[in-house]
Amino acid sequence: MSKQSIPGIIIILGSPNSEEGELYPVARQRCEKGIQEYLNKPGWKIILTGGFGEHFNRSKKPHAFYLQNYLMERGIAPEVILDLVMSTNTLEDASLSKQTVLKCNVEDILVVTSDFHYNRARYIFESEYADTNISIQFSLSDTDESSCGFDLKGQMEHEKNSLSLLKERIENK
């Protein structure tokens, strides 16, 4: 595909779903943010991330499958969705989506995630794409502690600790 055919790609990062495949609020919020962004970016395509994992999807189908269904139910045409990335974590979200991004020869990507996940997602995506000329922007869904379905303060602490460990590991290579 040439640059002219796809001006950019929106990557919607996965988040937990139930064992029956019902998207939890954070996943739906990311999808809604992704839909808003898509409607403002004519010609852009979408990549959805999330395979299987003990902490986010123990259902029979990959998490990205449920994201795809949600988007299509909300009016996004199937041909807009380029790829379902079978990742198990944010590191794989970045590395596995990069393969599709590079094949499409785009200059811009927009990563959609949650506000509490932004710092770690940004660090990971910027590190993964550092060897490219691809411009990375982020669009964040707001997480409402009262309806997110988990301990938001605990999750924020997890994000902070995970980012510190990640930076330490990379710096000590």
GROMACS .gro file of C-alpha atoms in nm:
model
  173
    1MET     CA    1   0.000   0.000   0.000
    2SER     CA    2   0.127   0.347  -0.074
    3LYS     CA    3   0.127   0.650   0.151
    4GLN     CA    4  -0.150   0.797  -0.059
    5SER     CA    5  -0.383   0.503   0.004
    6ILE     CA    6  -0.367   0.522   0.386
    7PRO     CA    7  -0.281   0.855   0.549
    8GLY     CA    8  -0.242   0.704   0.896
    9ILE     CA    9  -0.333   0.424   1.134
   10ILE     CA   10  -0.521   0.430   1.463
   11ILE     CA   11  -0.407   0.157   1.703
   12ILE     CA   12  -0.663   0.080   1.974
   13LEU     CA   13  -0.499  -0.099   2.264
   14GLY     CA   14  -0.680  -0.384   2.431
   15SER     CA   15  -0.810  -0.399   2.785
   16PRO     CA   16  -0.989  -0.673   2.982
   17ASN     CA   17  -1.305  -0.857   2.886
   18SER     CA   18  -1.510  -1.118   3.072
   19GLU     CA   19  -1.475  -1.492   3.018
   20GLU     CA   20  -1.789  -1.464   2.803
   21GLY     CA   21  -1.628  -1.197   2.585
   22GLU     CA   22  -1.811  -0.894   2.722
   23LEU     CA   23  -1.586  -0.587   2.703
   24TYR     CA   24  -1.527  -0.420   3.036
   25PRO     CA   25  -1.582  -0.042   3.062
   26VAL     CA   26  -1.218   0.054   2.995
   27ALA     CA   27  -1.215  -0.146   2.670
   28ARG     CA   28  -1.543   0.013   2.557
   29GLN     CA   29  -1.410   0.360   2.645
   30ARG     CA   30  -1.100   0.300   2.433
   31CYS     CA   31  -1.319   0.183   2.146
   32GLU     CA   32  -1.538   0.493   2.173
   33LYS     CA   33  -1.229   0.716   2.173
   34GLY     CA   34  -1.100   0.526   1.869
   35ILE     CA   35  -1.431   0.576   1.687
   36GLN     CA   36  -1.422   0.951   1.760
   37GLU     CA   37  -1.069   0.972   1.622
   38TYR     CA   38  -1.155   0.767   1.315
   39LEU     CA   39  -1.450   0.995   1.232
   40ASN     CA   40  -1.209   1.293   1.236
   41LYS     CA   41  -0.944   1.124   1.022
   42PRO     CA   42  -1.081   1.040   0.676
   43GLY     CA   43  -0.905   0.750   0.508
   44TRP     CA   44  -0.725   0.630   0.819
   45LYS     CA   45  -0.737   0.261   0.910
   46ILE     CA   46  -0.755   0.083   1.246
   47ILE     CA   47  -0.546  -0.187   1.413
   48LEU     CA   48  -0.691  -0.363   1.720
   49THR     CA   49  -0.470  -0.532   1.979
   50GLY     CA   50  -0.526  -0.815   2.224
   51GLY     CA   51  -0.501  -1.190   2.207
   52PHE     CA   52  -0.525  -1.402   2.517
   53GLY     CA   53  -0.388  -1.354   2.865
   54GLU     CA   54  -0.461  -1.453   3.222
   55HIS     CA   55  -0.497  -1.089   3.329
   56PHE     CA   56  -0.722  -0.966   3.046
   57ASN     CA   57  -0.883  -1.240   2.835
   58ARG     CA   58  -0.954  -1.600   2.925
   59SER     CA   59  -1.238  -1.639   2.675
   60LYS     CA   60  -1.241  -1.865   2.368
   61LYS     CA   61  -1.172  -1.583   2.121
   62PRO     CA   62  -0.898  -1.319   2.106
   63HIS     CA   63  -0.971  -0.988   2.275
   64ALA     CA   64  -0.925  -0.800   1.944
   65PHE     CA   65  -1.215  -1.005   1.802
   66TYR     CA   66  -1.447  -0.853   2.064
   67LEU     CA   67  -1.311  -0.505   1.991
   68GLN     CA   68  -1.377  -0.560   1.621
   69ASN     CA   69  -1.735  -0.669   1.689
   70TYR     CA   70  -1.792  -0.365   1.909
   71LEU     CA   71  -1.661  -0.127   1.641
   72MET     CA   72  -1.868  -0.290   1.367
   73GLU     CA   73  -2.181  -0.275   1.585
   74ARG     CA   74  -2.112   0.099   1.617
   75GLY     CA   75  -2.095   0.141   1.237
   76ILE     CA   76  -1.726   0.096   1.154
   77ALA     CA   77  -1.697  -0.093   0.823
   78PRO     CA   78  -1.496  -0.418   0.834
   79GLU     CA   79  -1.255  -0.295   0.564
   80VAL     CA   80  -1.144  -0.010   0.792
   81ILE     CA   81  -0.989  -0.263   1.031
   82LEU     CA   82  -0.648  -0.366   0.899
   83ASP     CA   83  -0.537  -0.618   1.154
   84LEU     CA   84  -0.618  -0.797   1.477
   85VAL     CA   85  -0.291  -0.816   1.671
   86MET     CA   86  -0.264  -1.123   1.894
   87SER     CA   87  -0.063  -0.952   2.168
   88THR     CA   88  -0.050  -1.045   2.535
   89ASN     CA   89   0.081  -0.714   2.672
   90THR     CA   90   0.170  -0.357   2.577
   91LEU     CA   91   0.521  -0.451   2.464
   92GLU     CA   92   0.370  -0.690   2.212
   93ASP     CA   93   0.103  -0.434   2.117
   94ALA     CA   94   0.384  -0.211   1.996
   95SER     CA   95   0.612  -0.470   1.837
   96LEU     CA   96   0.343  -0.674   1.662
   97SER     CA   97   0.142  -0.374   1.536
   98LYS     CA   98   0.464  -0.225   1.399
   99GLN     CA   99   0.481  -0.503   1.139
  100THR     CA  100   0.148  -0.394   0.987
  101VAL     CA  101   0.228  -0.025   1.021
  102LEU     CA  102   0.555  -0.065   0.831
  103LYS     CA  103   0.387  -0.265   0.552
  104CYS     CA  104   0.138   0.019   0.504
  105ASN     CA  105   0.416   0.276   0.466
  106VAL     CA  106   0.238   0.542   0.671
  107GLU     CA  107   0.397   0.842   0.837
  108ASP     CA  108   0.150   0.879   1.125
  109ILE     CA  109  -0.002   0.657   1.389
  110LEU     CA  110  -0.240   0.743   1.669
  111VAL     CA  111  -0.237   0.513   1.971
  112VAL     CA  112  -0.561   0.501   2.169
  113THR     CA  113  -0.535   0.398   2.530
  114SER     CA  114  -0.655   0.501   2.875
  115ASP     CA  115  -0.531   0.799   3.072
  116PHE     CA  116  -0.385   0.575   3.346
  117HIS     CA  117  -0.191   0.370   3.086
  118TYR     CA  118  -0.050   0.663   2.887
  119ASN     CA  119   0.299   0.702   3.036
  120ARG     CA  120   0.393   0.337   2.998
  121ALA     CA  121   0.229   0.301   2.655
  122ARG     CA  122   0.406   0.613   2.533
  123TYR     CA  123   0.744   0.492   2.656
  124ILE     CA  124   0.694   0.151   2.494
  125PHE     CA  125   0.567   0.279   2.158
  126GLU     CA  126   0.829   0.553   2.131
  127SER     CA  127   1.101   0.299   2.211
  128GLU     CA  128   0.967   0.045   1.961
  129TYR     CA  129   0.930   0.299   1.680
  130ALA     CA  130   1.253   0.489   1.754
  131ASP     CA  131   1.419   0.339   1.445
  132THR     CA  132   1.147   0.476   1.214
  133ASN     CA  133   1.034   0.818   1.094
  134ILE     CA  134   0.678   0.747   1.201
  135SER     CA  135   0.509   1.020   1.402
  136ILE     CA  136   0.328   0.884   1.707
  137GLN     CA  137   0.040   1.067   1.870
  138PHE     CA  138  -0.178   0.949   2.156
  139SER     CA  139  -0.547   0.985   2.229
  140LEU     CA  140  -0.662   0.903   2.580
  141SER     CA  141  -0.993   0.786   2.715
  142ASP     CA  142  -1.083   0.917   3.058
  143THR     CA  143  -1.116   0.650   3.324
  144ASP     CA  144  -1.398   0.694   3.574
  145GLU     CA  145  -1.296   0.524   3.898
  146SER     CA  146  -1.658   0.467   3.999
  147SER     CA  147  -1.741   0.265   3.686
  148CYS     CA  148  -1.412   0.118   3.561
  149GLY     CA  149  -1.464  -0.214   3.740
  150PHE     CA  150  -1.124  -0.233   3.909
  151ASP     CA  151  -0.905  -0.061   4.167
  152LEU     CA  152  -0.790   0.240   3.965
  153LYS     CA  153  -0.544   0.362   4.227
  154GLY     CA  154  -0.389   0.015   4.241
  155GLN     CA  155  -0.372   0.001   3.862
  156MET     CA  156  -0.205   0.342   3.849
  157GLU     CA  157   0.055   0.220   4.100
  158HIS     CA  158   0.108  -0.091   3.887
  159GLU     CA  159   0.161   0.127   3.578
  160LYS     CA  160   0.413   0.346   3.761
  161ASN     CA  161   0.607   0.045   3.893
  162SER     CA  162   0.600  -0.133   3.557
  163LEU     CA  163   0.733   0.175   3.380
  164SER     CA  164   1.016   0.210   3.633
  165LEU     CA  165   1.113  -0.156   3.591
  166LEU     CA  166   1.097  -0.127   3.213
  167LYS     CA  167   1.320   0.180   3.208
  168GLU     CA  168   1.566   0.016   3.447
  169ARG     CA  169   1.581  -0.297   3.232
  170ILE     CA  170   1.643  -0.101   2.913
  171GLU     CA  171   1.905   0.126   3.073
  172ASN     CA  172   2.095  -0.176   3.207
  173LYS     CA  173   2.120  -0.351   2.870
   0.00000   0.00000   0.00000
